[in-house]
């Protein structure tokens, strides 16, 4: 949900910090992702305050929004990064993040990803299989290095969220289940170029109930005891991300402070530095997707459509996860309509909302699709020959272009004559 102090209506027109969204649309065109820098910072500071009682280190999960300026905003606050590929590692390094503050996840790291991570000197790689551990050991040996690793444990906890974003269940591909951990510890005793110093989990995303973390943590604490008695020096305990945000005001997210209260007593028994990997929590509600109404149409059944210039290529979450995104008219109206808000892409799944009550915006007016800061621009595509949207970041009275809109030339630049 939008922080109305950072996205206020002034004289009936929606703004981001000190700048009206109308003037941003005039200056940069639409569709346009508009991010409030101060909203990002507020979320990070709130997270840090909630867990201030624990020895911990927060690694922003850059997959949620990997724009260099977003990564940098957190890094300047002292935050590290969680990356999932060589490409994300490249982005974090380009943003100026200290490699010693970067951790790498990923169920299918390629040999190139692993070599890049090792030669960059990142803090640790989290392995998800015995084969991957052997692979890391071989590559580290070839490079003459000894590498810190974590193991991602699959705690077999099915967190209640959308099935596509639950990851801690043993039917999912992620992590190593309890039954195989004995083999992992045995293998690790024989590998000379890796050193186990972290236990890791990530049970899913947009998790409202702290009980799921609690259950998974209890299992991970047992693993910690086993690992220590096998002689491993576990210094980090990584509990992943997944902390929720409010998309729909009817379904408010559990406050982060509640998770902190519930989990701190367990986490402080570990005698480790706790690693957190929040993505969505830090970014989702700091960005809106600004889009212009192209057409309105009413069909013979009386159904209303508002056709806008943004589409599923900019924000695929409604199509992929049936997710709710609030939609506001940039200029407030006194009357409302009930309509489907849809994009220009040739798919019936290309919608932002169905049967939604919105202000009765006319053609040419602007709408703001909310909660577009996590898993939005990062999941965008050029499908239908569409140009990826531009992105701006607002800080007080200043707006800065942080990503140019794609051009037609870019659409074909990698194709060979
Ligand atoms: N750590 C790992 C290992 C992850 O896989 C993820 C997210 C995170 C941290 C950050 O999770 P968060 O704090 O953002 O919940 N595209 C989906 C979400 C996919 C999440 C993938 N992994 C969506 O739009 O809802």
Coordinates of C-alpha atoms and ligand atoms in Angstrom, one line a residue:
X1 CA 0.0 0.0 0.0
X2 CA 1.1 3.5 -0.8
X3 CA 2.7 5.7 1.9
X4 CA 0.4 8.7 1.4
X5 CA 3.0 11.0 2.9
X6 CA 5.4 10.1 0.1
X7 CA 2.7 9.7 -2.6
X8 CA 0.3 12.5 -1.6
X9 CA -2.6 14.0 -3.5
X10 CA -2.0 17.7 -3.8
X11 CA -4.9 19.7 -5.2
X12 CA -6.5 16.5 -6.4
X13 CA -3.4 15.3 -8.3
X14 CA -1.2 12.4 -7.2
X15 CA 2.5 13.2 -6.6
X16 CA 5.6 11.3 -5.7
X17 CA 7.4 13.2 -3.0
X18 CA 7.5 16.8 -4.3
X19 CA 6.8 16.1 -7.9
X20 CA 3.4 15.6 -9.6
X21 CA 3.0 12.5 -11.6
X22 CA 1.5 14.5 -14.4
X23 CA 4.7 16.4 -14.8
X24 CA 6.8 13.2 -14.7
X25 CA 4.6 11.8 -17.5
X26 CA 5.2 14.9 -19.5
X27 CA 8.9 14.8 -19.0
X28 CA 9.6 11.1 -19.4
X29 CA 6.6 9.6 -21.2
X30 CA 4.5 6.6 -20.2
X31 CA 4.6 3.8 -19.2
X32 CA 6.9 4.9 -16.5
X33 CA 8.1 3.3 -13.2
X34 CA 8.3 6.0 -10.5
X35 CA 10.2 5.2 -7.4
X36 CA 10.3 7.2 -4.2
X37 CA 13.9 7.1 -2.9
X38 CA 12.8 8.1 0.6
X39 CA 10.2 5.3 0.7
X40 CA 13.0 2.8 0.0
X41 CA 15.1 4.2 2.8
X42 CA 12.2 4.2 5.2
X43 CA 11.5 0.6 4.6
X44 CA 15.1 -0.4 5.0
X45 CA 15.4 1.6 8.2
X46 CA 12.2 0.1 9.6
X47 CA 13.5 -3.4 8.9
X48 CA 16.8 -2.6 10.6
X49 CA 15.0 -1.2 13.6
X50 CA 12.8 -4.2 13.9
X51 CA 15.7 -6.6 14.1
X52 CA 18.1 -4.2 15.9
X53 CA 18.2 -6.5 18.9
X54 CA 19.9 -9.3 17.0
X55 CA 23.5 -9.6 15.6
X56 CA 22.5 -9.6 11.9
X57 CA 23.4 -8.5 8.5
X58 CA 20.8 -7.7 5.8
X59 CA 21.4 -8.7 2.2
X60 CA 18.9 -7.0 -0.1
X61 CA 17.6 -9.7 -2.5
X62 CA 18.3 -7.8 -5.8
X63 CA 16.0 -10.0 -7.8
X64 CA 13.1 -7.9 -6.6
X65 CA 14.4 -4.8 -8.3
X66 CA 17.9 -4.8 -9.7
X67 CA 18.1 -1.2 -10.9
X68 CA 21.6 0.0 -10.0
X69 CA 20.2 3.1 -8.3
X70 CA 17.9 0.9 -6.1
X71 CA 20.8 -1.4 -5.2
X72 CA 23.0 1.7 -4.4
X73 CA 20.3 3.3 -2.2
X74 CA 20.5 0.4 0.1
X75 CA 24.2 -0.2 -0.2
X76 CA 24.8 3.4 0.9
X77 CA 22.9 2.5 4.1
X78 CA 25.3 -0.3 4.7
X79 CA 23.2 -3.1 3.3
X80 CA 24.6 -6.1 1.5
X81 CA 23.2 -8.1 -1.4
X82 CA 21.8 -11.5 -2.1
X83 CA 22.3 -12.4 -5.8
X84 CA 20.9 -15.3 -7.8
X85 CA 23.2 -15.4 -10.9
X86 CA 26.3 -14.0 -12.4
X87 CA 24.2 -11.3 -14.0
X88 CA 22.9 -10.1 -10.6
X89 CA 26.4 -10.3 -9.2
X90 CA 27.5 -8.1 -12.0
X91 CA 24.8 -5.6 -11.2
X92 CA 25.6 -5.5 -7.5
X93 CA 29.3 -5.0 -8.3
X94 CA 28.5 -2.3 -10.8
X95 CA 26.4 -0.6 -8.2
X96 CA 29.5 -0.4 -6.0
X97 CA 28.6 -3.0 -3.4
X98 CA 31.5 -4.4 -1.5
X99 CA 32.0 -8.1 -2.7
X100 CA 32.5 -9.0 1.0
X101 CA 28.9 -8.1 1.5
X102 CA 27.4 -10.2 -1.3
X103 CA 26.0 -13.7 -0.9
X104 CA 25.0 -15.9 -3.8
X105 CA 21.9 -18.2 -3.9
X106 CA 20.5 -20.3 -6.8
X107 CA 19.5 -23.8 -7.4
X108 CA 21.3 -24.0 -10.7
X109 CA 24.5 -22.0 -10.6
X110 CA 26.5 -22.5 -13.7
X111 CA 30.3 -23.1 -13.5
X112 CA 30.7 -19.6 -14.9
X113 CA 28.5 -18.2 -12.1
X114 CA 30.6 -20.0 -9.5
X115 CA 33.9 -18.9 -10.9
X116 CA 32.7 -15.3 -11.1
X117 CA 31.5 -15.4 -7.5
X118 CA 34.8 -16.9 -6.3
X119 CA 37.1 -14.6 -8.2
X120 CA 35.0 -11.6 -7.1
X121 CA 35.6 -12.5 -3.5
X122 CA 32.0 -12.6 -2.3
X123 CA 31.2 -13.5 1.3
X124 CA 29.7 -16.9 0.6
X125 CA 27.9 -19.2 -1.9
X126 CA 24.8 -21.1 -0.7
X127 CA 24.8 -24.6 -2.2
X128 CA 21.6 -26.6 -2.9
X129 CA 22.9 -30.1 -3.8
X130 CA 25.8 -32.5 -3.2
X131 CA 26.7 -32.1 -6.9
X132 CA 26.9 -28.4 -6.5
X133 CA 29.2 -28.7 -3.5
X134 CA 31.5 -30.9 -5.5
X135 CA 31.4 -28.4 -8.4
X136 CA 32.2 -25.4 -6.1
X137 CA 35.1 -27.5 -4.6
X138 CA 36.5 -28.4 -8.0
X139 CA 36.4 -24.8 -9.3
X140 CA 37.8 -23.4 -6.0
X141 CA 40.6 -26.0 -6.2
X142 CA 41.4 -25.0 -9.8
X143 CA 41.6 -21.3 -8.8
X144 CA 43.7 -22.2 -5.7
X145 CA 41.1 -20.8 -3.3
X146 CA 39.2 -21.9 -0.2
X147 CA 35.6 -20.8 -0.4
X148 CA 33.0 -20.2 2.4
X149 CA 29.8 -22.0 1.7
X150 CA 26.3 -22.3 3.2
X151 CA 23.9 -25.1 2.6
X152 CA 20.3 -24.3 1.8
X153 CA 18.2 -26.6 3.9
X154 CA 14.7 -27.5 2.6
X155 CA 12.7 -27.6 5.9
X156 CA 9.7 -29.2 4.4
X157 CA 7.4 -26.4 5.5
X158 CA 4.6 -25.4 3.2
X159 CA 4.1 -21.7 3.7
X160 CA 0.7 -20.4 2.9
X161 CA 1.1 -18.2 -0.1
X162 CA 0.7 -18.4 -3.9
X163 CA 1.8 -22.0 -4.9
X164 CA 4.3 -20.5 -7.4
X165 CA 6.2 -18.7 -4.6
X166 CA 6.3 -21.3 -1.9
X167 CA 9.8 -22.9 -1.8
X168 CA 10.3 -24.7 1.5
X169 CA 8.2 -27.8 0.7
X170 CA 10.0 -31.0 -0.1
X171 CA 8.2 -31.4 -3.4
X172 CA 9.9 -28.2 -4.6
X173 CA 13.4 -28.1 -6.3
X174 CA 14.9 -25.9 -3.6
X175 CA 17.5 -26.8 -1.0
X176 CA 18.6 -30.1 0.6
X177 CA 16.1 -32.1 2.7
X178 CA 16.8 -33.4 6.2
X179 CA 17.3 -37.0 5.1
X180 CA 20.3 -36.0 2.9
X181 CA 22.1 -33.8 5.3
X182 CA 24.1 -36.7 6.8
X183 CA 25.6 -37.3 3.3
X184 CA 26.3 -33.6 2.9
X185 CA 28.2 -33.4 6.2
X186 CA 30.2 -36.5 5.3
X187 CA 31.0 -35.1 1.8
X188 CA 32.1 -31.7 3.3
X189 CA 34.6 -33.4 5.5
X190 CA 36.4 -34.6 2.4
X191 CA 36.2 -31.5 0.3
X192 CA 39.4 -29.4 0.7
X193 CA 38.4 -26.2 -1.0
X194 CA 35.1 -25.4 0.7
X195 CA 34.4 -24.5 4.3
X196 CA 30.9 -24.8 5.6
X197 CA 30.1 -21.7 7.8
X198 CA 26.4 -21.0 7.1
X199 CA 23.0 -22.7 7.2
X200 CA 20.4 -21.2 5.0
X201 CA 16.7 -21.4 4.3
X202 CA 14.2 -19.5 2.2
X203 CA 10.6 -20.8 2.6
X204 CA 8.8 -18.6 0.1
X205 CA 7.6 -15.1 -0.5
X206 CA 4.8 -12.9 0.7
X207 CA 4.4 -15.0 3.9
X208 CA 1.9 -13.6 6.3
X209 CA 2.2 -16.0 9.2
X210 CA 5.3 -16.0 11.4
X211 CA 4.5 -19.6 12.4
X212 CA 5.9 -20.9 9.1
X213 CA 9.2 -19.3 9.8
X214 CA 9.1 -20.6 13.4
X215 CA 8.5 -24.2 12.3
X216 CA 11.3 -24.0 9.7
X217 CA 13.7 -22.4 12.2
X218 CA 13.1 -25.1 14.7
X219 CA 14.2 -27.7 12.1
X220 CA 17.2 -25.5 11.1
X221 CA 18.2 -25.3 14.8
X222 CA 18.4 -29.1 15.0
X223 CA 20.6 -29.0 11.9
X224 CA 22.8 -26.4 13.5
X225 CA 23.3 -28.6 16.5
X226 CA 24.2 -31.6 14.3
X227 CA 26.5 -29.5 12.2
X228 CA 28.3 -28.2 15.2
X229 CA 28.7 -31.6 16.8
X230 CA 30.2 -32.8 13.5
X231 CA 32.8 -30.0 13.9
X232 CA 31.6 -27.3 11.5
X233 CA 32.1 -23.7 12.6
X234 CA 28.7 -22.3 11.7
X235 CA 28.9 -18.5 11.9
X236 CA 26.0 -17.4 9.8
X237 CA 22.3 -18.4 10.0
X238 CA 20.5 -17.2 6.9
X239 CA 16.7 -17.2 7.2
X240 CA 16.0 -15.9 3.7
X241 CA 13.4 -13.3 2.7
X242 CA 9.7 -13.6 2.2
X243 CA 8.4 -10.8 4.5
X244 CA 5.1 -9.6 3.3
X245 CA 3.7 -6.2 2.1
X246 CA 0.2 -5.0 1.6
X247 CA -1.0 -5.1 -2.0
X248 CA -4.7 -5.0 -1.1
X249 CA -5.9 -2.8 1.8
X250 CA -8.5 -5.5 2.6
X251 CA -5.6 -7.9 3.3
X252 CA -3.0 -5.9 5.3
X253 CA 0.4 -7.5 5.7
X254 CA 1.6 -8.7 9.1
X255 CA 3.9 -6.0 10.4
X256 CA 7.6 -6.7 10.2
X257 CA 7.8 -5.9 13.9
X258 CA 5.6 -8.9 14.6
X259 CA 8.0 -11.2 12.7
X260 CA 10.9 -9.7 14.7
X261 CA 9.1 -10.3 18.1
X262 CA 8.3 -13.9 17.2
X263 CA 11.6 -14.9 15.7
X264 CA 14.2 -13.1 17.8
X265 CA 13.9 -15.4 20.8
X266 CA 14.8 -18.4 18.6
X267 CA 17.4 -16.6 16.5
X268 CA 19.3 -15.3 19.5
X269 CA 20.0 -18.8 20.7
X270 CA 22.1 -19.6 17.6
X271 CA 25.2 -17.7 18.6
X272 CA 25.6 -16.7 14.9
X273 CA 25.2 -13.6 12.8
X274 CA 21.7 -13.8 11.3
X275 CA 21.5 -13.1 7.6
X276 CA 18.2 -11.7 6.1
X277 CA 17.4 -11.5 2.4
X278 CA 14.4 -9.3 2.1
X279 CA 13.4 -8.2 -1.4
X280 CA 9.7 -7.3 -1.7
X281 CA 9.5 -5.8 1.7
X282 CA 12.2 -3.2 0.9
X283 CA 10.9 -2.2 -2.6
X284 CA 7.3 -3.2 -3.5
X285 CA 5.5 -0.2 -2.2
X286 CA 8.1 2.4 -3.1
X287 CA 7.3 2.3 -6.9
X288 CA 4.2 3.0 -8.9
X289 CA 3.7 2.2 -12.6
X290 CA 2.4 5.3 -14.3
X291 CA 0.3 4.6 -17.4
X292 CA -1.9 6.6 -19.8
X293 CA -5.4 5.7 -20.8
X294 CA -5.4 5.0 -24.5
X295 CA -9.1 4.1 -25.0
X296 CA -12.2 3.4 -23.2
X297 CA -14.7 1.0 -24.6
X298 CA -18.0 -0.5 -23.6
X299 CA -19.0 -3.8 -25.3
X300 CA -22.6 -4.9 -26.2
X301 CA -23.0 -6.6 -22.7
X302 CA -22.3 -3.2 -21.1
X303 CA -18.9 -4.3 -19.9
X304 CA -16.4 -1.5 -19.6
X305 CA -12.7 -1.6 -20.5
X306 CA -10.1 0.9 -19.8
X307 CA -7.2 0.2 -22.2
X308 CA -3.9 1.6 -21.0
X309 CA -0.4 1.9 -22.5
X310 CA 1.3 -0.4 -19.9
X311 CA 0.8 -4.1 -20.1
X312 CA 1.7 -7.5 -18.8
X313 CA 5.1 -6.9 -20.4
X314 CA 5.7 -4.3 -17.7
X315 CA 3.9 -6.0 -14.8
X316 CA 3.1 -9.6 -15.2
X317 CA 2.1 -10.3 -11.6
X318 CA -1.7 -10.2 -12.1
X319 CA -1.4 -12.6 -15.0
X320 CA 1.1 -15.0 -13.3
X321 CA -0.1 -15.0 -9.7
X322 CA -3.6 -13.4 -9.9
X323 CA -2.1 -10.7 -7.7
X324 CA -4.0 -7.6 -6.7
X325 CA -2.6 -4.2 -7.4
X326 CA -4.4 -1.1 -6.4
X327 CA -5.1 1.4 -9.2
X328 CA -5.5 5.1 -8.6
X329 CA -6.4 7.9 -11.0
X330 CA -3.7 10.5 -11.0
X331 CA -6.3 13.3 -11.1
X332 CA -9.1 12.5 -8.7
X333 CA -12.7 12.4 -10.0
X334 CA -16.1 12.6 -8.2
X335 CA -17.5 9.7 -10.1
X336 CA -16.4 6.1 -10.5
X337 CA -16.9 3.3 -13.0
X338 CA -16.5 -0.5 -12.8
X339 CA -14.1 -1.7 -15.5
X340 CA -11.4 -4.1 -16.5
X341 CA -8.1 -2.2 -16.7
X342 CA -6.2 -3.9 -19.5
X343 CA -3.0 -3.5 -21.6
X344 CA -2.3 -3.6 -25.3
X345 CA -0.8 -7.1 -25.5
X346 CA -2.5 -9.8 -27.5
X347 CA -3.3 -12.0 -24.5
X348 CA -6.5 -12.2 -22.4
X349 CA -4.2 -12.4 -19.4
X350 CA -3.0 -8.9 -20.1
X351 CA -4.9 -7.1 -17.4
X352 CA -4.1 -5.1 -14.3
X353 CA -7.5 -5.5 -12.7
X354 CA -10.9 -7.0 -13.5
X355 CA -14.3 -5.6 -12.6
X356 CA -12.5 -2.9 -10.5
X357 CA -14.1 0.3 -9.3
X358 CA -11.9 3.2 -10.4
X359 CA -12.4 6.9 -10.9
X360 CA -14.0 7.5 -14.2
X361 CA -10.9 8.5 -16.0
X362 CA -11.1 9.8 -19.6
X363 CA -9.0 8.9 -22.6
X364 CA -5.5 10.5 -22.3
X365 CA -5.6 10.6 -18.5
X366 CA -3.2 8.9 -16.2
X367 CA -3.5 5.9 -13.8
X368 CA -1.0 4.8 -11.2
X369 CA -0.7 1.0 -10.7
X370 CA 0.5 0.6 -7.1
X371 CA 3.0 -1.8 -5.5
X372 CA 5.1 -2.0 -8.7
X373 CA 8.5 -1.9 -7.1
X374 CA 9.2 -5.7 -6.6
X375 CA 9.1 -8.3 -9.4
X376 CA 7.8 -5.8 -11.8
X377 CA 10.3 -4.1 -14.1
X378 CA 12.7 -7.0 -13.4
X379 CA 10.2 -9.4 -14.9
X380 CA 9.4 -7.2 -17.9
X381 CA 9.9 -8.4 -21.5
X382 CA 9.8 -7.2 -25.1
X383 CA 6.9 -9.6 -26.0
X384 CA 4.8 -8.1 -28.8
X385 CA 7.7 -5.9 -29.8
X386 CA 7.1 -3.7 -26.8
X387 CA 9.7 -1.4 -25.4
X388 CA 10.6 -1.8 -21.8
X389 CA 9.4 1.2 -19.7
X390 CA 11.6 4.0 -18.5
X391 CA 12.3 4.3 -14.7
X392 CA 12.7 7.5 -12.6
X393 CA 13.7 7.9 -9.0
X394 CA 12.3 10.9 -7.0
X395 CA 14.1 12.4 -4.1
X396 CA 12.2 15.3 -2.7
X397 CA 11.9 17.9 -5.5
X398 CA 14.3 16.1 -7.8
X399 CA 13.6 13.4 -10.3
X400 CA 16.3 11.4 -12.0
X401 CA 16.0 9.1 -15.0
X402 CA 17.4 5.7 -13.7
X403 CA 16.6 3.6 -16.8
X404 CA 16.0 4.9 -20.3
X405 CA 13.0 3.5 -22.3
X406 CA 14.0 0.8 -24.8
X407 CA 14.4 1.8 -28.4
X408 CA 13.4 -0.1 -31.6
X409 CA 17.1 -0.5 -32.4
X410 CA 17.6 -2.3 -29.1
X411 CA 14.9 -4.8 -30.0
X412 CA 17.1 -6.2 -32.8
X413 CA 20.6 -5.3 -31.6
X414 CA 21.5 -8.9 -30.8
X415 CA 20.2 -10.4 -34.0
X416 CA 22.7 -11.3 -36.6
X417 CA 22.2 -10.4 -40.3
Ligands
LIG1 N1 16.1 -15.2 -1.0 C1 15.8 -16.1 -2.0 C2 16.7 -17.3 -2.0 C3 14.8 -16.0 -2.9 O1 14.6 -16.9 -3.8 C4 13.9 -14.9 -2.8 C5 12.8 -14.7 -3.7 C6 14.2 -13.9 -1.8 C7 15.3 -14.1 -0.9 C8 13.4 -12.6 -1.7 O2 12.1 -12.9 -1.3 P1 11.1 -11.7 -0.9 O3 11.6 -11.1 0.3 O4 11.1 -10.7 -2.1 O5 9.8 -12.3 -0.8 N2 8.1 -13.2 -8.7 C9 7.3 -13.5 -7.5 C10 8.3 -13.6 -6.3 C11 9.4 -14.6 -6.5 C12 10.3 -14.7 -5.3 C13 11.6 -15.4 -5.7 N3 12.5 -15.5 -4.6 C14 6.3 -12.4 -7.2 O6 6.2 -11.5 -8.0 O7 5.5 -12.5 -6.2

